[in-house]
Short mmCIF file of C-alpha atoms (C1' of nucleotides) in Angstrom, two decimals:
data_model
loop_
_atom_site.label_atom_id
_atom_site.label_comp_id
_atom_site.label_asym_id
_atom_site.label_seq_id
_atom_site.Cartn_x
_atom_site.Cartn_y
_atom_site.Cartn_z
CA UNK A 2 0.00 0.00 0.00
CA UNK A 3 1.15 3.46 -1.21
CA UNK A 4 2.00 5.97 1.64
CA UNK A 5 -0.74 8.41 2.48
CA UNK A 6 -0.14 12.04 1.47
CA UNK A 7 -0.70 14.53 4.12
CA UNK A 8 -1.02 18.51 3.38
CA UNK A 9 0.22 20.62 5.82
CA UNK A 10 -0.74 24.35 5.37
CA UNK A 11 0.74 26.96 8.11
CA UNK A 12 2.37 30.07 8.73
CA UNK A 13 4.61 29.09 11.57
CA UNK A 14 7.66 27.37 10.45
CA UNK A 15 7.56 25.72 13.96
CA UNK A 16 4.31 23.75 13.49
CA UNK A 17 5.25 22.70 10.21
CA UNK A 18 8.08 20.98 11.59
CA UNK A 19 7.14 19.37 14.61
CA UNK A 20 3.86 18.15 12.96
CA UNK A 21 5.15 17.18 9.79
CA UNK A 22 7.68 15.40 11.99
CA UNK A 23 5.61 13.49 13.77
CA UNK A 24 3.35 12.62 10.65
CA UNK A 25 6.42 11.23 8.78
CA UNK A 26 7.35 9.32 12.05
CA UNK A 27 3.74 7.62 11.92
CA UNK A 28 4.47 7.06 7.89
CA UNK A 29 2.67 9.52 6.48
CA UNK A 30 3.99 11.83 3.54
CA UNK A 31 3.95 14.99 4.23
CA UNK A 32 3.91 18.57 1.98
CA UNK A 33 4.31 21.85 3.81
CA UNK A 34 3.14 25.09 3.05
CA UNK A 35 3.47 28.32 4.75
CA UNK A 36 0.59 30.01 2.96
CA UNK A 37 -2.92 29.12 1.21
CA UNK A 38 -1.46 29.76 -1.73
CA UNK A 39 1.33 27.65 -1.93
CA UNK A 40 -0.67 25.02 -0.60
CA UNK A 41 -3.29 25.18 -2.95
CA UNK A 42 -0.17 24.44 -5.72
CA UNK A 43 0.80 21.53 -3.44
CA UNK A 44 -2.43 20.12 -3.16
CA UNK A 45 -3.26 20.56 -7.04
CA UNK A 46 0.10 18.48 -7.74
CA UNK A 47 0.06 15.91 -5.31
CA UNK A 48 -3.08 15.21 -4.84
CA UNK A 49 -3.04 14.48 -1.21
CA UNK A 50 -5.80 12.09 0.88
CA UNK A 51 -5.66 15.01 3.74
CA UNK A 52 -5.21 19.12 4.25
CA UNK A 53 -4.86 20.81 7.22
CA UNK A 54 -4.91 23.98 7.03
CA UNK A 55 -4.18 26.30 9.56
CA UNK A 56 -7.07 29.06 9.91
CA UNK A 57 -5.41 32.02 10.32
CA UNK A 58 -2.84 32.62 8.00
CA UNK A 59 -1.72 36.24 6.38
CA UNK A 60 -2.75 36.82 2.80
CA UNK A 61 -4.99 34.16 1.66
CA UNK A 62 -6.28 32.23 4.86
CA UNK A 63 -7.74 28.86 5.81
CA UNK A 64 -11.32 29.13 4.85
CA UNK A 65 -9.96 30.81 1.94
CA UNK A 66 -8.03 28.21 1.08
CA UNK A 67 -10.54 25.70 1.98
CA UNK A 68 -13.25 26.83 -0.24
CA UNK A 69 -10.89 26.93 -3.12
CA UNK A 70 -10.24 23.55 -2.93
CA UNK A 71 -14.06 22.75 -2.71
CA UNK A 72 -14.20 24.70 -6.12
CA UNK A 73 -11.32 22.41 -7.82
CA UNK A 74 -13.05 19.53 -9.31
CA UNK A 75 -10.16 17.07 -8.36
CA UNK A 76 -10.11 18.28 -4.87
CA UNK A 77 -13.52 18.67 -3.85
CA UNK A 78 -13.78 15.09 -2.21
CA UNK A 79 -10.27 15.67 0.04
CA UNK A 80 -10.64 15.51 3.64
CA UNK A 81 -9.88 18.79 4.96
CA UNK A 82 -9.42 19.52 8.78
CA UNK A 83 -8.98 23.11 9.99
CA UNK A 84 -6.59 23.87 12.63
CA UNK A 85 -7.72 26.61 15.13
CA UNK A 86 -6.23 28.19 18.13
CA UNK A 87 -8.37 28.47 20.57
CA UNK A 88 -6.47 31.38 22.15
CA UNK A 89 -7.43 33.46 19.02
CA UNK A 90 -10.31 35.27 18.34
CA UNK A 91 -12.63 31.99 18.08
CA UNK A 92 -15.23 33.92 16.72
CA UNK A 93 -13.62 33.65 13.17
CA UNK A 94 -13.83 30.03 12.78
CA UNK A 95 -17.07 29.12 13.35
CA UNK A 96 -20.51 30.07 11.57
CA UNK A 97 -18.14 29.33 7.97
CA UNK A 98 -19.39 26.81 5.52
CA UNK A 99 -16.31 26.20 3.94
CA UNK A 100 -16.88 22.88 3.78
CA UNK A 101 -14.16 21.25 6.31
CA UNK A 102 -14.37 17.46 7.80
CA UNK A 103 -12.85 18.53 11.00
CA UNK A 104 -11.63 20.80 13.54
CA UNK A 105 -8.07 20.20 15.11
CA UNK A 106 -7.73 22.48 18.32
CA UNK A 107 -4.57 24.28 19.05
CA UNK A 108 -2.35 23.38 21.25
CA UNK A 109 -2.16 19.69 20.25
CA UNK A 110 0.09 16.87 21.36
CA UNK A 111 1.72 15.82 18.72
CA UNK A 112 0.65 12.00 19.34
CA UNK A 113 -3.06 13.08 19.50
CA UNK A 114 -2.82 15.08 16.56
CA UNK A 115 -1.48 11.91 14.97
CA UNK A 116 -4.04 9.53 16.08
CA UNK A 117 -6.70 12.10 14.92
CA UNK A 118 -5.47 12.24 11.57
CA UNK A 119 -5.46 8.82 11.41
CA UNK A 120 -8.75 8.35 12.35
CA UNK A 121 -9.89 10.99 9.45
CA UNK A 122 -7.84 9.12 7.29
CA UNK A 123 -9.61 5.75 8.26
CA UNK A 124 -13.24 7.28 8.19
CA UNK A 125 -12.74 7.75 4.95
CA UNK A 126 -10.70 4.43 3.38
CA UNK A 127 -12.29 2.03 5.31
CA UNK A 128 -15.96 1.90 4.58
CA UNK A 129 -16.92 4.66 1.32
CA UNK A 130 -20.23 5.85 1.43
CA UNK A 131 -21.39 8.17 -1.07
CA UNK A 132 -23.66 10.79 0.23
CA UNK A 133 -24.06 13.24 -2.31
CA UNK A 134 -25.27 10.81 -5.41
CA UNK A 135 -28.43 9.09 -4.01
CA UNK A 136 -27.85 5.35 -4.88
CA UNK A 137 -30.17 3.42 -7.02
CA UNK A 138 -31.49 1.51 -4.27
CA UNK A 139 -33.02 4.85 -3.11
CA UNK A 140 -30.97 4.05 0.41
CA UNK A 141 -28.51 7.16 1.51
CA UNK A 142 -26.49 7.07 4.28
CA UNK A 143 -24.85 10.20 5.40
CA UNK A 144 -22.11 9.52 7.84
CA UNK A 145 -21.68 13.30 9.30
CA UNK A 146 -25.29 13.38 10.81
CA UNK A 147 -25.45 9.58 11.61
CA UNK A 148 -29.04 10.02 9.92
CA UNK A 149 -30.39 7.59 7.13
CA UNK A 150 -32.73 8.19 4.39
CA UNK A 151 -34.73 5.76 2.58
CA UNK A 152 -36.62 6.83 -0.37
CA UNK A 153 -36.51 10.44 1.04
CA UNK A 154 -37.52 9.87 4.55
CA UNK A 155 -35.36 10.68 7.61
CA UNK A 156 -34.66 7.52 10.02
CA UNK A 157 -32.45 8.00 13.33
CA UNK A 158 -30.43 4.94 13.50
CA UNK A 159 -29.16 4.02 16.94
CA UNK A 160 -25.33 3.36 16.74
CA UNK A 161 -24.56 -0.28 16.12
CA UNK A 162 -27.85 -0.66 13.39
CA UNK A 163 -26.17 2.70 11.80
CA UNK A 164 -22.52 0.79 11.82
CA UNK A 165 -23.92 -2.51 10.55
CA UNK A 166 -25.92 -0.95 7.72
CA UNK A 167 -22.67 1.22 6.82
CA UNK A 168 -20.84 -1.43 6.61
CA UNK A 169 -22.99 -4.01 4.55
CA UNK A 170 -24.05 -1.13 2.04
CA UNK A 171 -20.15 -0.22 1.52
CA UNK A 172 -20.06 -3.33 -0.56
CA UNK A 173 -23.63 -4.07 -1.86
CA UNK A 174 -24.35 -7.50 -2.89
CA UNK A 175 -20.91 -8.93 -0.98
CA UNK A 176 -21.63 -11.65 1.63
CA UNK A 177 -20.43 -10.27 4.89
CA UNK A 178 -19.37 -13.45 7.50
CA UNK A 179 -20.52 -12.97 10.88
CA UNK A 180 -16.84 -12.86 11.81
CA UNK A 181 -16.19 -9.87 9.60
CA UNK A 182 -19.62 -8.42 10.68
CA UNK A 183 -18.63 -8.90 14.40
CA UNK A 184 -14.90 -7.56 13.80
CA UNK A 185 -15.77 -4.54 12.20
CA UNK A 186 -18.97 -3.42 14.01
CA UNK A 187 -17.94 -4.88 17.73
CA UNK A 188 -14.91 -4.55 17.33
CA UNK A 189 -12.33 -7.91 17.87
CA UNK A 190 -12.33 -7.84 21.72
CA UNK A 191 -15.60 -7.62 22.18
CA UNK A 192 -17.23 -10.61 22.64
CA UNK A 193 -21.44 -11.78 21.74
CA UNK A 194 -23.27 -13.97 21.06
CA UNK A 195 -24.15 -14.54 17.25
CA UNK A 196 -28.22 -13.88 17.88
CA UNK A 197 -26.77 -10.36 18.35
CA UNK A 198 -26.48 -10.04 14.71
CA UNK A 199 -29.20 -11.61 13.84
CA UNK A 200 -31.53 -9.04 16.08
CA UNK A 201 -30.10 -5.97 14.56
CA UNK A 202 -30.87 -7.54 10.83
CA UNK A 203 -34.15 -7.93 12.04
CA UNK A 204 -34.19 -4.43 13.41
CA UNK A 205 -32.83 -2.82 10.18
CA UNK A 206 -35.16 -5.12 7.84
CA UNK A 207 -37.70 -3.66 9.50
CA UNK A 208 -36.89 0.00 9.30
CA UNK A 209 -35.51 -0.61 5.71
CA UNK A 210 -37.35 -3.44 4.18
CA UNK A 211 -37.25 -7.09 4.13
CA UNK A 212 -35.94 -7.15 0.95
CA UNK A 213 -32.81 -5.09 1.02
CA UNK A 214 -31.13 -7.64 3.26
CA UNK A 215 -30.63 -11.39 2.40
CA UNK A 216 -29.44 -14.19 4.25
CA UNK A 217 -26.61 -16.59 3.42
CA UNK A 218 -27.39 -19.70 5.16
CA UNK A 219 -24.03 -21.01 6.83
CA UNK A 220 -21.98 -18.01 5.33
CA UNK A 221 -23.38 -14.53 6.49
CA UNK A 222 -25.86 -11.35 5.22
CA UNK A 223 -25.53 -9.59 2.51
CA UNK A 224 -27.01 -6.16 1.33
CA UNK A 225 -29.25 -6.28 -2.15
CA UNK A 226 -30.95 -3.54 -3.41
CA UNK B 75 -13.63 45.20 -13.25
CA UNK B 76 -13.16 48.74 -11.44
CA UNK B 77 -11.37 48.75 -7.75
CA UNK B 78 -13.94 48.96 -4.92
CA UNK B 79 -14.14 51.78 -3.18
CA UNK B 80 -14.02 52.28 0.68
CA UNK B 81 -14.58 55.10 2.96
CA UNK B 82 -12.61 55.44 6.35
CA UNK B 83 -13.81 57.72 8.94
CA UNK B 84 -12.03 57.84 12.58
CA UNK B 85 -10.51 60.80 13.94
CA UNK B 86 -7.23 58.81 15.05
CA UNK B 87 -5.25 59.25 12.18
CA UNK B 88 -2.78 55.65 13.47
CA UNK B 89 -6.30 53.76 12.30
CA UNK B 90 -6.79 55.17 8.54
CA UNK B 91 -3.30 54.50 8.08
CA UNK B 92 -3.08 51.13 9.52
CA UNK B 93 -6.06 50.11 7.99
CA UNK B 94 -6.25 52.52 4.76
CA UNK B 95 -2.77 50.67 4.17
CA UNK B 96 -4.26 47.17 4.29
CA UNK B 97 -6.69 47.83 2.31
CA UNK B 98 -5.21 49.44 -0.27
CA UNK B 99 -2.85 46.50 -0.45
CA UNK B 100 -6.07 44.33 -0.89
CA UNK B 101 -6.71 46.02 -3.87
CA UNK B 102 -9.37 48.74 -2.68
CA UNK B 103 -9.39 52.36 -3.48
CA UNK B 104 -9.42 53.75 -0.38
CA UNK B 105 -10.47 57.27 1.01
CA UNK B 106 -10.09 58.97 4.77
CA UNK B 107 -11.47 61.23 6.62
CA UNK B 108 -10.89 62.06 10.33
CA UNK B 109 -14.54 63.35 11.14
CA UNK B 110 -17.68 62.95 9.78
CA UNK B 111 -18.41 66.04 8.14
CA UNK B 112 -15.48 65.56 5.75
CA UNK B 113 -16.34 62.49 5.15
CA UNK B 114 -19.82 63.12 4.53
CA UNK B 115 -18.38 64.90 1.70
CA UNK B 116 -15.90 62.83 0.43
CA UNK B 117 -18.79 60.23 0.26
CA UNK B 118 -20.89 62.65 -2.29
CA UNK B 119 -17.70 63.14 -4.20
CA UNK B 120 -16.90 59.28 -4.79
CA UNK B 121 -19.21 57.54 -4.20
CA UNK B 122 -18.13 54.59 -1.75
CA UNK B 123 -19.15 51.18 -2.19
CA UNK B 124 -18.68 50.68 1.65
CA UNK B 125 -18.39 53.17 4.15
CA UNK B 126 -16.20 52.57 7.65
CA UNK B 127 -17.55 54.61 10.44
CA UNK B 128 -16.23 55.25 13.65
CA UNK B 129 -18.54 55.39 15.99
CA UNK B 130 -16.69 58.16 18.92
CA UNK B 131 -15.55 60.41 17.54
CA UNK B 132 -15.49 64.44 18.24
CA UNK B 133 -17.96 66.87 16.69
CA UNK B 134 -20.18 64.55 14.12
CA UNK B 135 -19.99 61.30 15.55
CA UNK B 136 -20.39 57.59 13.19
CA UNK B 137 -24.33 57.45 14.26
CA UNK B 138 -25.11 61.32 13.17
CA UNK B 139 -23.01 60.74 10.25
CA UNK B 140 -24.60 57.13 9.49
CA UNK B 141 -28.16 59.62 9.70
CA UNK B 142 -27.04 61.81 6.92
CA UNK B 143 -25.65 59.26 4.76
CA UNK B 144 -28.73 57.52 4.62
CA UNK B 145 -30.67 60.50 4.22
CA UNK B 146 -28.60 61.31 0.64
CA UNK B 147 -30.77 59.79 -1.94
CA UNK B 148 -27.25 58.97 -3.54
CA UNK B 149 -25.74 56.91 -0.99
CA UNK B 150 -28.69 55.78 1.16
CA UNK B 151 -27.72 52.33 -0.09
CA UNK B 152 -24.29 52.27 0.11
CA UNK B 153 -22.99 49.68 2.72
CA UNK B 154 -22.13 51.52 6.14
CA UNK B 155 -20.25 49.54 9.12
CA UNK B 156 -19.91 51.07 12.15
CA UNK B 157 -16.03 50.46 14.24
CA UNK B 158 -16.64 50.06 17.41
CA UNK B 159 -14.36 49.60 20.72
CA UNK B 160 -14.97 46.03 21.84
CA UNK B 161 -14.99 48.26 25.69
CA UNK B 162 -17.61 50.45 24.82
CA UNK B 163 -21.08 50.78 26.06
CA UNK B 164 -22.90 48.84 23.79
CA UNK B 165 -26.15 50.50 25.15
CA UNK B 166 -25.27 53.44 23.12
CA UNK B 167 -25.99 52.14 20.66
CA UNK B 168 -27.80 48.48 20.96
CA UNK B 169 -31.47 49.84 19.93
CA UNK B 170 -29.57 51.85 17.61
CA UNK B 171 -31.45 51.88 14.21
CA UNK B 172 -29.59 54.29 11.96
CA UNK B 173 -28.79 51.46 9.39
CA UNK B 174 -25.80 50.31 9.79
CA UNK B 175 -24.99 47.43 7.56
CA UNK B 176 -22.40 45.84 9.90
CA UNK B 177 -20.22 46.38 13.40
CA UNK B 178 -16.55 45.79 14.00
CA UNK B 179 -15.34 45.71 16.83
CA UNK B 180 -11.70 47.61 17.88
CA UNK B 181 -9.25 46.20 18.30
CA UNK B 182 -9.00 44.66 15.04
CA UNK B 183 -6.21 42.26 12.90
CA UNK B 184 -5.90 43.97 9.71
CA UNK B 185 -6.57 40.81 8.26
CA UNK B 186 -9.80 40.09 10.04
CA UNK B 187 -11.16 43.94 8.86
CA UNK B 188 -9.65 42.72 5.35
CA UNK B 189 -11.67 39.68 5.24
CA UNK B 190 -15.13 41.60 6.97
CA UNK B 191 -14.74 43.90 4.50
CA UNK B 192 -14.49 41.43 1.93
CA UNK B 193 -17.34 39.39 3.28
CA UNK B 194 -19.65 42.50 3.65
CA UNK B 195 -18.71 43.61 -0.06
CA UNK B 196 -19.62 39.79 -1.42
CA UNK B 197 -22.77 39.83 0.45
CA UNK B 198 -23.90 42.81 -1.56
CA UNK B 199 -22.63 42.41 -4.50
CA UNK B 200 -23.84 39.03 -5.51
CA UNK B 201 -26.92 38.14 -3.56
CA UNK B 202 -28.41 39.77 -0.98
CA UNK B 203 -29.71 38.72 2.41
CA UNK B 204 -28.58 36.99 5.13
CA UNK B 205 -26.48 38.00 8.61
CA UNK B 206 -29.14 40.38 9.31
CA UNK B 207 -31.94 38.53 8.37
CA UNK B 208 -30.61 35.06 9.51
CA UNK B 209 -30.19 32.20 8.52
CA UNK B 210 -33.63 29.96 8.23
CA UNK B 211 -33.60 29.13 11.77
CA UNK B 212 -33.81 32.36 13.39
CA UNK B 213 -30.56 32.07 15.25
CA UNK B 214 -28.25 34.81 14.39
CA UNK B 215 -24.95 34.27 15.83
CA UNK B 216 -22.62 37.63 16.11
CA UNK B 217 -19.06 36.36 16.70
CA UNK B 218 -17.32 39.71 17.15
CA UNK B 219 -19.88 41.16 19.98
CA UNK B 220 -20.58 37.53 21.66
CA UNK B 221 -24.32 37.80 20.87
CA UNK B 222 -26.59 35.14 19.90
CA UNK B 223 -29.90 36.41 18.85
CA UNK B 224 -33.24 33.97 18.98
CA UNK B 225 -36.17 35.22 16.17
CA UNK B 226 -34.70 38.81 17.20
CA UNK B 227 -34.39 38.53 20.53
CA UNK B 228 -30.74 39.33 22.07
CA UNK B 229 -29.55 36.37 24.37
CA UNK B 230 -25.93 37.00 26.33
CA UNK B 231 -24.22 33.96 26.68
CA UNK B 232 -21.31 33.01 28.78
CA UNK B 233 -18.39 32.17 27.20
CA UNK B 234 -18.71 28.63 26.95
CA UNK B 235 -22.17 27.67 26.07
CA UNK B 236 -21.43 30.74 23.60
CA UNK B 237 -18.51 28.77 21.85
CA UNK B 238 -20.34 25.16 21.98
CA UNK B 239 -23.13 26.96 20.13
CA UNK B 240 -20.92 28.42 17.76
CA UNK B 241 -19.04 24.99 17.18
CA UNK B 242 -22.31 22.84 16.47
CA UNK B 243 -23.61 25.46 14.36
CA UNK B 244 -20.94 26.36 12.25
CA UNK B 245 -21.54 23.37 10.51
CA UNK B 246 -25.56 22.73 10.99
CA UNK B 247 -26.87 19.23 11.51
CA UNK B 248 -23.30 17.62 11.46
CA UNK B 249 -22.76 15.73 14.95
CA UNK B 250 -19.72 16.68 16.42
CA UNK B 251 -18.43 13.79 19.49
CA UNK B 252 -17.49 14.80 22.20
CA UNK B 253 -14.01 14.66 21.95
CA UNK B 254 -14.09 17.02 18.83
CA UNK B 255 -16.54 19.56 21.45
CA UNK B 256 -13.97 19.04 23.79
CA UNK B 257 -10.91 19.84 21.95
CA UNK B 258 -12.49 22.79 20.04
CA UNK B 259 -14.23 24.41 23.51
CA UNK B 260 -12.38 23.50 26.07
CA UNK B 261 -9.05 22.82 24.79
CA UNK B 262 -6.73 20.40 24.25
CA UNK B 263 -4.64 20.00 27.30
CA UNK B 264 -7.80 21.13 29.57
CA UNK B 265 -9.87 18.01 31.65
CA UNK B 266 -13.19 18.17 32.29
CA UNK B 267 -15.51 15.53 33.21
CA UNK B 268 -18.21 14.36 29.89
CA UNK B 269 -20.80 15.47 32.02
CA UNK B 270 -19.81 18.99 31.72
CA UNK B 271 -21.18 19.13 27.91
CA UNK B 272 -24.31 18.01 29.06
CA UNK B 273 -25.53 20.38 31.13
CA UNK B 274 -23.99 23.14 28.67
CA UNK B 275 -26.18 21.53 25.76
CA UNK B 276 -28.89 21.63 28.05
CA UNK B 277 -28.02 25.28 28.83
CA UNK B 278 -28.27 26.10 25.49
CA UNK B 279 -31.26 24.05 25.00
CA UNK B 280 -33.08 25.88 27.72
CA UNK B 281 -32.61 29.43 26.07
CA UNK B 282 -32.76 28.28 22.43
CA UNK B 283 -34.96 25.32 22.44
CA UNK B 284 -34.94 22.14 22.67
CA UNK B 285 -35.31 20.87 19.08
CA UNK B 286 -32.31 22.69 17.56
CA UNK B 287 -30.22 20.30 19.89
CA UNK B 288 -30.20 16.93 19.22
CA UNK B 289 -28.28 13.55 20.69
CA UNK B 290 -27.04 10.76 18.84
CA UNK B 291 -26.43 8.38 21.99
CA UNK B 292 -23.21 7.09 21.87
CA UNK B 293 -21.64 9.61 19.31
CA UNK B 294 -21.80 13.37 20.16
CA UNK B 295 -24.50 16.35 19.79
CA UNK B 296 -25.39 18.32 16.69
CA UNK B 297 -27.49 21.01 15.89
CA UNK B 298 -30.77 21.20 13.72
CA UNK B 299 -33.02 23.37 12.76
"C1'" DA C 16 -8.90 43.23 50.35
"C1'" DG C 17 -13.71 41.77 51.02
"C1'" DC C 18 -18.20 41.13 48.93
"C1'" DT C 19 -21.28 39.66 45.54
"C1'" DA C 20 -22.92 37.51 41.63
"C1'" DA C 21 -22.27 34.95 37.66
"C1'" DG C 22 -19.99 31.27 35.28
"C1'" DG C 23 -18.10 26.71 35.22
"C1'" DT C 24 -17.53 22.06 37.07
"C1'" DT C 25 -18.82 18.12 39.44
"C1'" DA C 26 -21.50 14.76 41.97
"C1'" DA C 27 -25.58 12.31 42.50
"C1'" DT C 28 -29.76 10.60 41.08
"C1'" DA C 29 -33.18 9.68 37.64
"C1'" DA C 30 -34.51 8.59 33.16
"C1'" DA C 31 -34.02 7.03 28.55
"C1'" DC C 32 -32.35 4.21 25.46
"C1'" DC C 33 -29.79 0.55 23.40
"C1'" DC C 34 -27.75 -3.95 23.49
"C1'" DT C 35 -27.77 -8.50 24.54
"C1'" DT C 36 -29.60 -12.72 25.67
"C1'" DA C 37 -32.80 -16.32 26.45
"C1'" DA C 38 -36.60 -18.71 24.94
"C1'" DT C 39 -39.24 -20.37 21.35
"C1'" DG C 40 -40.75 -20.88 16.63
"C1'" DC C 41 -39.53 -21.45 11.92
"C1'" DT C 42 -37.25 -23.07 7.49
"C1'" DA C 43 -34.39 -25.45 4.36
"C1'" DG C 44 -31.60 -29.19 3.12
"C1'" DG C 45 -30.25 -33.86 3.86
"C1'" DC D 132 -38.95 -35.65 9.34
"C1'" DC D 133 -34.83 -34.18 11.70
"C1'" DT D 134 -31.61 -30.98 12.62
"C1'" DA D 135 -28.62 -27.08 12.12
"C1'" DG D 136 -29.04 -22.54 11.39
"C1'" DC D 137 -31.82 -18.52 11.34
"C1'" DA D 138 -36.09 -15.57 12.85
"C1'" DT D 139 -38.72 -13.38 16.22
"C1'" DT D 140 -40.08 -11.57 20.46
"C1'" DA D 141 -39.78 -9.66 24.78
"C1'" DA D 142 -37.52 -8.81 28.92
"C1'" DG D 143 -33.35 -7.71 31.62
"C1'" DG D 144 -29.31 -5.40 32.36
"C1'" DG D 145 -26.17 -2.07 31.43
"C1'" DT D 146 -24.57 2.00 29.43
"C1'" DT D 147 -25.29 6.69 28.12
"C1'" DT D 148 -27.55 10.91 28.79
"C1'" DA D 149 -30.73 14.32 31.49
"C1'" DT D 150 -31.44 17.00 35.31
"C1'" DT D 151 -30.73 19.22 39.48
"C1'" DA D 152 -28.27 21.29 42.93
"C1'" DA D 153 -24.22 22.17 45.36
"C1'" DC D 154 -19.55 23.64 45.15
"C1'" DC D 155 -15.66 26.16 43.48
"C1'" DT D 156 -13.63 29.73 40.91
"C1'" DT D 157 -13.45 34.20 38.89
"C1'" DA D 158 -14.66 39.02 37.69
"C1'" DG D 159 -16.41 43.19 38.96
"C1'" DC D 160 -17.42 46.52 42.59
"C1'" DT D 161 -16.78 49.06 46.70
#
DNA sequence: AGCTAAGGTTAATAAACCCTTAATGCTAGG
DNA sequence: CCTAGCATTAAGGGTTTATTAACCTTAGCT
């Protein structure tokens, strides 16, 4: 597997270092930038899987920045993650609609920055989900609101239904085993008893329709439009 | 397309240089005045697409001057935002009604103003609406003056309620965990107990309503509409 | 400094909700 | 028609959140 690319847009030489550091530590590889501008060059030629950008920044500055990505067709789908001190005037991060996946405060520790991006990074290559094209199987799951929608209509999953459904509509028609059902929803330390699964099939059958979900006798479920 | 012009009116003449300068190097054409009757004048003469007023000032203060302005056929649409000093009393001019487009409060980054100004010049350019007017759920945040206001009303909110509001609605009906609320509220390297967002959300939920606030158990909080 | 009031945090209890399991019925394939 | 595997239901237990009130800290005033 190919090294992830990280962005790393900010004005303080200091912060580029120690995070881009720490990311390259971890096996990440990272681009710097010390401006929007620059970074918006970086990201347009390397393509990376994951910005931050730095909100405040002279000259062109992290929402900035962030919406011009948004606007470049090949970049529109990157993960982007704003970083924002909280000792600055907070009141110019919020209320945007720039578009960004996540908000980083500053100070970090470098290790929790690390395990943060990673999780970003996982969110996204793990499971894909499309939100914005509504599937043929009129089912759309949006994984920022944890909400559902099924032909239109708004259902509130609780948690582990949400998870399973995510993860047997990231591969429609695949046969998911009960071991890879338990390992990725549970988790593999967790340990229950298989009627588990079969209760939360039932569940999201009936919020979603019999159909949608078929059984594998001896092997697992499997999601079918 | 034709520089946008800007009229700067404070009687301390470090402020129209400070920001006249940034401006200017934004690209704006950029006139000052150090009272309000010259600038009055200058505004006949040019025409202003944006007018900066500030508010104290000796003989013709921003709110007498704001009067006039709006009373010239010519410029009684031209886009006025009052300075203010973030230590002033605000009762001056909180029922204030002259039609002012905008406040800013002093002290001020350049680069903030830059991007306000910006902001205020897009919103009235392109399409209209909006800040004023709200968004469609009737909760107006203003960052600068730590205001929320509910269908009109002023609320004062404490600090932090103010910032959790601002972080779940900066990005409306996203759920944000709570490690993201506390990172971005209370800081990285700050440890508070889980319980402490609760009874903030249900802070917030008591002034603002309930139904703008909802839980996804076992994830985080987001905000809805 | 001392006083007061407001904001922030926590503890404690209650409530809501979700997960799991047990018990029982069902179905398909040998 | 027997049995392994799945379906269904409801109840219990446990976890997460709601709510309230007390406590601590801080800011503003005198």
């Amino acid at each position: 597997m190919n090294k992830q690319k990280v962005l790393l847009v900010d004005d303080e030489q200091d912060i580029l270092d120690l995070i881009g550091f720490n990311l390259e530590k971890e096996g990440f590889e990272v681009f710097t930038a010390n401006n929007g501008r620059d970074g918006l060059e970086l990201a347009r030629k390397n393509n990376p899987d994951l910005v931050l950008l730095d909100v405040m920044m002279p000259g062109m500055d992290g929402m900035e920045t962030c919406r011009e990505l948004r606007d470049d067709d090949n970049l529109k789908n990157v993960l982007i993650a704003f970083l924002t001190a909280r000792n600055e005037d907070y009141s110019q991060i919020a209320g945007f609609d720039a578009g960004a996946d996540d908000y980083i405060a500053k100070p970090i520790k470098p290790r929790v920055l690390v395990s943060r991006v990673k999780a970003l990074l996982r969110r996204n290559s793990g499971a894909e989900i499309e939100v914005k094209e509504a599937p043929s199987h009129g089912i759309v799951i949006d994984k920022e609101r944890y909400v559902v929608f099924k032909e239109g209509v708004q259902l509130n999953l609780p948690k582990k239904e949400f998870e399973l459904l995510a993860l047997l509509t990231s591969a429609p028609g695949r046969v998911f085993t009960r071991e890879t059902i338990l390992a990725n929803v549970w988790g593999n330390d967790v340990i229950v008893g298989d009627r588990t699964i079969d209760v939360h099939i039932r569940k999201l059958r009936e919020k979603l329709g019999d159909d949608n979900f078929k059984t594998v006798k001896g092997v697992g479920y499997k999601f079918e439009p």
